[in-house]
Amino acid sequence: MIQLIEVVKNSRDYELREVFVNPTHVVMLREDHATRSAINEGKVLDGVDPRQKYTRVTVHNGTTGSQFIVVGAPGLIETKLKSGKQLLNG
């Protein structure tokens, strides 16, 4: 399992929390420009660097999939997931 930081939308704002992901279930990573735009407009996550990138992660869990947004560029998230796969298989 790999620990990532998830961006979660509440009723009025956003918050960060830990999420643990099984790298073998990740099927897609895509940069999430909407979250970055919202932060640059000052709508969410006060104090977060506006240069920060966010990734939408899609995981397959049986017959369905789910998506969530995590802190970090897709390349960084991919590196974390790959290092986790090596540890799980090694």
PDB file of C-alpha atoms in Angstrom:
ATOM      1  CA  MET A   1       0.000   0.000   0.000  1.00  0.00           C
ATOM      2  CA  ILE A   2       1.157   3.500  -0.834  1.00  0.00           C
ATOM      3  CA  GLN A   3       0.274   6.548   1.256  1.00  0.00           C
ATOM      4  CA  LEU A   4      -0.910   9.606  -0.682  1.00  0.00           C
ATOM      5  CA  ILE A   5      -2.530  12.885   0.374  1.00  0.00           C
ATOM      6  CA  GLU A   6      -6.101  13.194  -0.890  1.00  0.00           C
ATOM      7  CA  VAL A   7      -7.945  16.465  -1.524  1.00  0.00           C
ATOM      8  CA  VAL A   8     -11.475  16.115  -0.142  1.00  0.00           C
ATOM      9  CA  LYS A   9     -14.354  18.533  -0.765  1.00  0.00           C
ATOM     10  CA  ASN A  10     -16.536  19.276   2.257  1.00  0.00           C
ATOM     11  CA  SER A  11     -19.793  21.199   2.203  1.00  0.00           C
ATOM     12  CA  ARG A  12     -18.032  24.579   1.974  1.00  0.00           C
ATOM     13  CA  ASP A  13     -14.339  24.001   1.453  1.00  0.00           C
ATOM     14  CA  TYR A  14     -11.610  21.436   0.896  1.00  0.00           C
ATOM     15  CA  GLU A  15      -9.322  19.576   3.268  1.00  0.00           C
ATOM     16  CA  LEU A  16      -6.402  17.167   3.029  1.00  0.00           C
ATOM     17  CA  ARG A  17      -6.316  13.633   4.423  1.00  0.00           C
ATOM     18  CA  GLU A  18      -4.274  10.479   4.085  1.00  0.00           C
ATOM     19  CA  VAL A  19      -5.336   7.735   1.714  1.00  0.00           C
ATOM     20  CA  PHE A  20      -3.669   4.366   1.172  1.00  0.00           C
ATOM     21  CA  VAL A  21      -3.716   2.904  -2.345  1.00  0.00           C
ATOM     22  CA  ASN A  22      -2.895  -0.557  -3.638  1.00  0.00           C
ATOM     23  CA  PRO A  23      -0.689   0.244  -6.668  1.00  0.00           C
ATOM     24  CA  THR A  24      -1.833  -2.846  -8.552  1.00  0.00           C
ATOM     25  CA  HIS A  25      -5.395  -1.441  -8.709  1.00  0.00           C
ATOM     26  CA  VAL A  26      -4.489   1.937 -10.237  1.00  0.00           C
ATOM     27  CA  VAL A  27      -5.585   2.089 -13.877  1.00  0.00           C
ATOM     28  CA  MET A  28      -5.129   5.768 -14.753  1.00  0.00           C
ATOM     29  CA  LEU A  29      -3.431   8.973 -13.607  1.00  0.00           C
ATOM     30  CA  ARG A  30      -4.429  12.353 -15.020  1.00  0.00           C
ATOM     31  CA  GLU A  31      -3.463  15.882 -13.985  1.00  0.00           C
ATOM     32  CA  ASP A  32      -6.440  17.656 -12.422  1.00  0.00           C
ATOM     33  CA  HIS A  33      -6.436  21.251 -13.663  1.00  0.00           C
ATOM     34  CA  ALA A  34      -9.756  22.163 -11.998  1.00  0.00           C
ATOM     35  CA  THR A  35      -8.352  21.737  -8.483  1.00  0.00           C
ATOM     36  CA  ARG A  36      -5.268  23.745  -9.355  1.00  0.00           C
ATOM     37  CA  SER A  37      -7.418  26.528 -10.817  1.00  0.00           C
ATOM     38  CA  ALA A  38      -9.598  26.639  -7.702  1.00  0.00           C
ATOM     39  CA  ILE A  39      -6.531  26.957  -5.491  1.00  0.00           C
ATOM     40  CA  ASN A  40      -5.056  29.681  -7.686  1.00  0.00           C
ATOM     41  CA  GLU A  41      -8.333  31.604  -7.301  1.00  0.00           C
ATOM     42  CA  GLY A  42      -8.014  31.285  -3.529  1.00  0.00           C
ATOM     43  CA  LYS A  43     -11.143  29.149  -3.142  1.00  0.00           C
ATOM     44  CA  VAL A  44      -9.565  26.179  -1.406  1.00  0.00           C
ATOM     45  CA  LEU A  45      -6.668  25.109   0.795  1.00  0.00           C
ATOM     46  CA  ASP A  46      -5.313  28.427   2.041  1.00  0.00           C
ATOM     47  CA  GLY A  47      -1.551  28.475   2.287  1.00  0.00           C
ATOM     48  CA  VAL A  48      -0.952  25.822  -0.376  1.00  0.00           C
ATOM     49  CA  ASP A  49       1.650  26.761  -2.981  1.00  0.00           C
ATOM     50  CA  PRO A  50      -0.202  27.765  -6.183  1.00  0.00           C
ATOM     51  CA  ARG A  51       2.447  25.957  -8.246  1.00  0.00           C
ATOM     52  CA  GLN A  52       1.416  22.641  -6.693  1.00  0.00           C
ATOM     53  CA  LYS A  53      -0.060  20.123  -9.126  1.00  0.00           C
ATOM     54  CA  TYR A  54      -2.834  17.607  -8.441  1.00  0.00           C
ATOM     55  CA  THR A  55      -3.555  14.212  -9.930  1.00  0.00           C
ATOM     56  CA  ARG A  56      -6.857  12.424 -10.469  1.00  0.00           C
ATOM     57  CA  VAL A  57      -6.259   8.756  -9.646  1.00  0.00           C
ATOM     58  CA  THR A  58      -8.585   6.079 -11.021  1.00  0.00           C
ATOM     59  CA  VAL A  59      -8.593   2.727  -9.249  1.00  0.00           C
ATOM     60  CA  HIS A  60     -10.384  -0.437 -10.317  1.00  0.00           C
ATOM     61  CA  ASN A  61     -12.040  -2.301  -7.461  1.00  0.00           C
ATOM     62  CA  GLY A  62     -13.789  -5.306  -8.912  1.00  0.00           C
ATOM     63  CA  THR A  63     -16.617  -4.428 -11.268  1.00  0.00           C
ATOM     64  CA  THR A  64     -16.467  -0.674 -10.706  1.00  0.00           C
ATOM     65  CA  GLY A  65     -13.871   2.051 -10.493  1.00  0.00           C
ATOM     66  CA  SER A  66     -13.498   5.083  -8.310  1.00  0.00           C
ATOM     67  CA  GLN A  67     -11.607   8.330  -8.647  1.00  0.00           C
ATOM     68  CA  PHE A  68     -10.038  10.716  -6.196  1.00  0.00           C
ATOM     69  CA  ILE A  69      -7.675  13.683  -6.331  1.00  0.00           C
ATOM     70  CA  VAL A  70      -4.264  13.586  -4.669  1.00  0.00           C
ATOM     71  CA  VAL A  71      -1.521  16.147  -4.121  1.00  0.00           C
ATOM     72  CA  GLY A  72       1.346  15.844  -6.600  1.00  0.00           C
ATOM     73  CA  ALA A  73       2.020  15.807 -10.324  1.00  0.00           C
ATOM     74  CA  PRO A  74       1.157  12.630 -12.256  1.00  0.00           C
ATOM     75  CA  GLY A  75       4.844  11.792 -12.749  1.00  0.00           C
ATOM     76  CA  LEU A  76       5.509  12.002  -9.008  1.00  0.00           C
ATOM     77  CA  ILE A  77       2.487   9.843  -8.206  1.00  0.00           C
ATOM     78  CA  GLU A  78       3.568   7.302 -10.836  1.00  0.00           C
ATOM     79  CA  THR A  79       7.030   7.117  -9.248  1.00  0.00           C
ATOM     80  CA  LYS A  80       5.511   6.502  -5.812  1.00  0.00           C
ATOM     81  CA  LEU A  81       3.234   3.798  -7.203  1.00  0.00           C
ATOM     82  CA  LYS A  82       6.084   2.068  -9.040  1.00  0.00           C
ATOM     83  CA  SER A  83       8.299   2.072  -5.970  1.00  0.00           C
ATOM     84  CA  GLY A  84       5.410   0.528  -4.041  1.00  0.00           C
ATOM     85  CA  LYS A  85       4.989  -2.223  -6.612  1.00  0.00           C
ATOM     86  CA  GLN A  86       8.663  -3.106  -6.321  1.00  0.00           C
ATOM     87  CA  LEU A  87       8.379  -3.338  -2.561  1.00  0.00           C
ATOM     88  CA  LEU A  88       5.215  -5.452  -2.712  1.00  0.00           C
ATOM     89  CA  ASN A  89       6.721  -7.862  -5.260  1.00  0.00           C
ATOM     90  CA  GLY A  90      10.240  -7.869  -3.801  1.00  0.00           C
TER      91      GLY A  90
END
